[in-house]
Short mmCIF file of C-alpha atoms in Angstrom, two decimals:
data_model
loop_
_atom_site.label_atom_id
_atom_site.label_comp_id
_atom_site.label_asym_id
_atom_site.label_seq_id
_atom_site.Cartn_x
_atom_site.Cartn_y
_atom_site.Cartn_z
CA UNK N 1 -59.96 -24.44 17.60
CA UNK N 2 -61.41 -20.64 18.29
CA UNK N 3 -61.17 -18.15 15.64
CA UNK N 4 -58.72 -15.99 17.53
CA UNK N 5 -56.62 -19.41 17.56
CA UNK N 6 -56.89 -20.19 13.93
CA UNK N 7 -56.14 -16.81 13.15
CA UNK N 8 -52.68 -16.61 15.41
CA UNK N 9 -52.02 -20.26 13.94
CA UNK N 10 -52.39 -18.40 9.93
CA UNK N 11 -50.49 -15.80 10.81
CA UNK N 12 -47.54 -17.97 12.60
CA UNK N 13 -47.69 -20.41 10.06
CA UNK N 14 -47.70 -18.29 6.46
CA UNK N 15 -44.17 -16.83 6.95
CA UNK N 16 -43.31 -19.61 8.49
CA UNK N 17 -44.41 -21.81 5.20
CA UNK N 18 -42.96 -19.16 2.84
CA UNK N 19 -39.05 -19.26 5.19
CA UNK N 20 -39.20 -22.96 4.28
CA UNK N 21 -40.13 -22.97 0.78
CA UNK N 22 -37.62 -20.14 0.17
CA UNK N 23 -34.55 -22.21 1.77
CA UNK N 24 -35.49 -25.37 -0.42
CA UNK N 25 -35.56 -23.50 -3.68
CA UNK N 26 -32.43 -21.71 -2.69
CA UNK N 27 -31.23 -25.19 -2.13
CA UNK N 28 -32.37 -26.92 -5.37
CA UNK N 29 -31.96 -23.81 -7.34
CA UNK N 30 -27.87 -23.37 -5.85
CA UNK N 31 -27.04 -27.41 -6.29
CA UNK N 32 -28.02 -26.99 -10.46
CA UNK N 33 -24.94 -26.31 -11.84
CA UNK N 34 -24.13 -23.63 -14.74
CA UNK N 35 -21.38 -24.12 -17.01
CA UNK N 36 -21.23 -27.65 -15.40
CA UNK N 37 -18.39 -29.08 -17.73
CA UNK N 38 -15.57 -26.15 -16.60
CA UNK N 39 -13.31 -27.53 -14.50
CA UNK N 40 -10.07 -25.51 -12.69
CA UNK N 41 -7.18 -25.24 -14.84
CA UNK N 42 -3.90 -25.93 -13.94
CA UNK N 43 -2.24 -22.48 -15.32
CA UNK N 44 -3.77 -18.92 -15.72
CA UNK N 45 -5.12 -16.03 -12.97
CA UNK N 46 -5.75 -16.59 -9.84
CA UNK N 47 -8.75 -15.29 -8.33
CA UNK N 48 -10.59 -15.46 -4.95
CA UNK N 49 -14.08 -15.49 -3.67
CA UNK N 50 -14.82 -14.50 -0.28
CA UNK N 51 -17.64 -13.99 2.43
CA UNK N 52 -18.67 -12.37 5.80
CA UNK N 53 -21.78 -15.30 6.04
CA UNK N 54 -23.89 -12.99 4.01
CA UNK N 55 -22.32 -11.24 1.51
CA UNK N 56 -19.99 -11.84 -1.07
CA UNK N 57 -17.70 -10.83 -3.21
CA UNK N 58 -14.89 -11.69 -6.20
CA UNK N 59 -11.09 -10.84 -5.12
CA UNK N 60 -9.02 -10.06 -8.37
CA UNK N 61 -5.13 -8.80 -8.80
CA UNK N 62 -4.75 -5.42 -8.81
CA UNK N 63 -2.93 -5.23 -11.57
CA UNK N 64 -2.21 -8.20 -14.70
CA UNK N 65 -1.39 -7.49 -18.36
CA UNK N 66 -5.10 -8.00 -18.98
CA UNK N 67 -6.82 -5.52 -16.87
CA UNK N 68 -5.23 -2.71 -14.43
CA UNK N 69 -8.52 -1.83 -11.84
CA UNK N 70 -6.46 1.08 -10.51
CA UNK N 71 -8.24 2.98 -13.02
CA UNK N 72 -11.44 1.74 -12.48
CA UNK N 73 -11.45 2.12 -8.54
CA UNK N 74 -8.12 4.50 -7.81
CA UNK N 75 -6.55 4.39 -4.27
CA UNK N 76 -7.03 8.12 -4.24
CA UNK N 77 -11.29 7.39 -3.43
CA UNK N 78 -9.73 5.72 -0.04
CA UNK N 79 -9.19 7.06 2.92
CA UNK N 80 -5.63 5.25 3.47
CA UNK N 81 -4.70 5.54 -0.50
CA UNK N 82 -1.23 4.81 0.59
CA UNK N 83 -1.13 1.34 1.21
CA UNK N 84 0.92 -1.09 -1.35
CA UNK N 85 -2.28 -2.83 -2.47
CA UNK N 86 -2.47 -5.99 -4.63
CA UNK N 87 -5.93 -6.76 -4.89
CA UNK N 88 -9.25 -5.36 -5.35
CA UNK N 89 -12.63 -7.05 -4.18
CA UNK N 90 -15.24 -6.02 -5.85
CA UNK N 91 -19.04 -6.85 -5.17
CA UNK N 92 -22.26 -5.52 -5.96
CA UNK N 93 -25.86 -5.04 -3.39
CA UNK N 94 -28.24 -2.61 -2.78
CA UNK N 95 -28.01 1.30 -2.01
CA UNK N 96 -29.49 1.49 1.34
CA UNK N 97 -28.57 -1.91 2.74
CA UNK N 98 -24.51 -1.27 1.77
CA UNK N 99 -24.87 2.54 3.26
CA UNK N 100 -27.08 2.04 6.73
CA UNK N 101 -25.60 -1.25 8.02
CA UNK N 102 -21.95 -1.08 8.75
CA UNK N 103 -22.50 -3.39 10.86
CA UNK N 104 -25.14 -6.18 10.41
CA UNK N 105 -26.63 -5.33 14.25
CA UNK N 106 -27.62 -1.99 12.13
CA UNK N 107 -29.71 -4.00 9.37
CA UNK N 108 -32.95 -3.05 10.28
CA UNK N 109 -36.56 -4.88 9.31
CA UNK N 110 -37.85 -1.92 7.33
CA UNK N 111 -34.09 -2.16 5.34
CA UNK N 112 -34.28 -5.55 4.68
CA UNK N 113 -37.99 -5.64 3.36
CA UNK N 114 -37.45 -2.43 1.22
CA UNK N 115 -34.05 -3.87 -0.31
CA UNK N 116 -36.18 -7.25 -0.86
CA UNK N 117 -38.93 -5.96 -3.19
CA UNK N 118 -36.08 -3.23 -5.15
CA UNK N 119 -33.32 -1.20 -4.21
CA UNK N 120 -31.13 0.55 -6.06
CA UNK N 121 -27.31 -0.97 -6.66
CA UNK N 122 -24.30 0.12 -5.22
CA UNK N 123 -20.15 -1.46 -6.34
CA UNK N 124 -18.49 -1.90 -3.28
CA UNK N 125 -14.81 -2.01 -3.65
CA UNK N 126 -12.40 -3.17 -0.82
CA UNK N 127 -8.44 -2.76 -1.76
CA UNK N 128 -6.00 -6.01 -0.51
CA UNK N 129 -2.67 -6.26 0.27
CA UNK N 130 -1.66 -10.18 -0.30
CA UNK N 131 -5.41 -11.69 0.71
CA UNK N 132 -4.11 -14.75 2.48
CA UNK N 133 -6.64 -17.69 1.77
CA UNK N 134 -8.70 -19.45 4.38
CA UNK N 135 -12.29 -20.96 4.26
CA UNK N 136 -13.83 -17.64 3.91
CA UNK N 137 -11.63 -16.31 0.72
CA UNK N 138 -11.14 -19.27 -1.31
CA UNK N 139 -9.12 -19.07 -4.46
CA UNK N 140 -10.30 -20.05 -7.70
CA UNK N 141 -7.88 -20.30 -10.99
CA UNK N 142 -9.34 -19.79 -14.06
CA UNK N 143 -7.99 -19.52 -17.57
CA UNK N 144 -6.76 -16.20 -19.21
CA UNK N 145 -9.64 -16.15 -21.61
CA UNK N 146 -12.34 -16.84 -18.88
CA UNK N 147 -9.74 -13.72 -16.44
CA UNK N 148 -11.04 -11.47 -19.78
CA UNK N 149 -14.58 -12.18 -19.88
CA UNK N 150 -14.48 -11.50 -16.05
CA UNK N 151 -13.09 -8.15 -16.70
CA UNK N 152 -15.36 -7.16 -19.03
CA UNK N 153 -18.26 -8.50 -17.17
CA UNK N 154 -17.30 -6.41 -14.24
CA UNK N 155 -16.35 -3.39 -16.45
CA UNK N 156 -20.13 -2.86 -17.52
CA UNK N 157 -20.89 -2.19 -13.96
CA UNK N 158 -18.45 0.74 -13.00
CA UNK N 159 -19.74 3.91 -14.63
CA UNK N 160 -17.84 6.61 -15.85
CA UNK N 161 -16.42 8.98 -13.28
CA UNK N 162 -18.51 11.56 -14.18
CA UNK N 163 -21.29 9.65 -13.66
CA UNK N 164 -21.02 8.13 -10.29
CA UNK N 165 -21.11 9.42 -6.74
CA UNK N 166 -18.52 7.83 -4.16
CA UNK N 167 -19.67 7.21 -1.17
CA UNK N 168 -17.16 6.14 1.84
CA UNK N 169 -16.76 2.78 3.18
CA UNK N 170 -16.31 1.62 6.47
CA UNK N 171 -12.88 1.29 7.07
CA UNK N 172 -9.67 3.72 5.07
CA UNK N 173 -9.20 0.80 2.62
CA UNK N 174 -13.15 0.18 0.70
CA UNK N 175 -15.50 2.29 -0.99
CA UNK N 176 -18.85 2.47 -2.46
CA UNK N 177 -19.78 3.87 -6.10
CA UNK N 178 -22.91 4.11 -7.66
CA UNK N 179 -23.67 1.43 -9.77
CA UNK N 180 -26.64 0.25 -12.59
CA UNK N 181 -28.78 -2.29 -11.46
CA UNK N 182 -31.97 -3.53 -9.17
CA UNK N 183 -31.71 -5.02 -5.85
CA UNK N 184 -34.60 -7.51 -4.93
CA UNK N 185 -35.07 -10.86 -3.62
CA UNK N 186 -34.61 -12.49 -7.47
CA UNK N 187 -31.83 -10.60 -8.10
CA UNK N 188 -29.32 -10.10 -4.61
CA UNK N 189 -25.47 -9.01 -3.87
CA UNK N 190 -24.80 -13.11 -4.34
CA UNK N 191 -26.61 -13.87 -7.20
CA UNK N 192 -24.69 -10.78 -8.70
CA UNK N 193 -21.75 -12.67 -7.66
CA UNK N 194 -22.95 -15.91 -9.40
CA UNK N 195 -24.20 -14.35 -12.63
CA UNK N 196 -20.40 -12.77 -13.04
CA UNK N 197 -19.07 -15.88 -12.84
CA UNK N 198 -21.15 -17.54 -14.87
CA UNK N 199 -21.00 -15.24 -17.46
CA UNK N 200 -16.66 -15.84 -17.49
CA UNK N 201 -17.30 -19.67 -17.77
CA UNK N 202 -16.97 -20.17 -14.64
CA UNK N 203 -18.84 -23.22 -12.83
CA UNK N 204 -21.64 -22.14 -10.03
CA UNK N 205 -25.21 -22.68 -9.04
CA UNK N 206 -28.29 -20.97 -11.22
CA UNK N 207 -29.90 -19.44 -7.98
CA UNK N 208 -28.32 -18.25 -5.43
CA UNK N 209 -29.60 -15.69 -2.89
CA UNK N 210 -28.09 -16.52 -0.08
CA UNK N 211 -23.75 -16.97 0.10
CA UNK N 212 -23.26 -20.41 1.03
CA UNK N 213 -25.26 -21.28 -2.46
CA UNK N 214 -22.20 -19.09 -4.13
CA UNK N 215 -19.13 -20.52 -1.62
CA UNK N 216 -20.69 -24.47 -2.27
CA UNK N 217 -18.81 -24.44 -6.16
CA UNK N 218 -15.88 -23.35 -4.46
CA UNK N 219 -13.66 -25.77 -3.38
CA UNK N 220 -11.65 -24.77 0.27
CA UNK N 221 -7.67 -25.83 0.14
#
């Protein structure tokens, strides 16, 4: 093989090596189980997780005796605040990514690489009106104890209002609000969303960048 050859077949075959390696850790590192003993319990709040196929994000009630979010994220910050909303989903990913891609056709290479080795982190917030469940919003019930240490998980991401900037979303009912945090490839939108439920007592994988390593603990109806 000539040198020009053997240096194409390096340069083909490096990211090629490093795609594959990164898809079987995701693999192994998603199928080992945290909190492995929970299981679903038969009364308590009802939750949802959802997914576009890249991103995800935890679907709570509005309103319970536990928590009300309309403080937290008020329908005012919308641009339709007027809808009877029941639900909030709430998710977490990086600045730039969440701000310059309303649509994923937008995501460009330069995006994706800077949000890959640290970004900073953005709450995105999208209000619900009865979230019917299908394969891509699953629901989850968990007990009231686990619903609390949910809450208060979530609560140490939303900053004060005086200390966050809104930013608007891309349709009248989501939002954007500056949020603590990192973005990088160890730490993405769906780990975020498998370290929250982990930290509730909730059963999911111990890494997972990618959303189907989040959606695989939760079970479709």
């Amino acid at each position: 093989m000539t040198r020009p050859l053997r240096w194409l077949a390096w340069l083909l075959g490096v990211p090629l090596a490093l795609t594959i390696l990164f898809l079987l850790g995701t693999w192994i590192g998603s199928s080992i189980p945290r909190n492995g003993d929970w299981a679903e319990p038969t009364q308590g709040v009802e939750i949802l997780i959802e997914t576009n196929g890249i991103h995800t994000g935890i679907v709570m009630p509005l309103v319970t005796h536990q928590k009300d979010w309309r403080s937290a994220f008020p329908a005012a910050d919308l641009g339709n605040p007027y809808r009877p909303y029941t639900h909030v989903s709430v998710s977490w990913g990086e600045r730039e990514v969440f701000l310059n891609t309303p649509t994923w056709a937008d995501l460009t290479l330069g995006t994706a690489i800077g949000a890959a080795f640290g970004g900073d982190g953005l709450l995105h917030a999208a209000h619900y009106v009865r979230p019917a469940p299908s394969a891509d919003i699953r629901p989850l019930r968990i007990t009231e104890a686990q619903y609390a240490r949910l809450v208060a998980e979530i609560e140490q991401q939303v900053l004060p209002p005086d200390r966050r900037k809104i930013h608007a979303g891309y349709a009248p009912y989501d939002v954007f609000y500056d949020a603590p945090g990192t973005y990088h490839l160890g730490n993405t939108c769906n780990q975020w969303t498998s370290d929250t439920l982990a930290a509730a007592g909730i059963r999911t994988g111990w890494w997972t960048p990618l959303p189907g390593g989040v959606m695989k603990w939760v079970p479709q109806l």
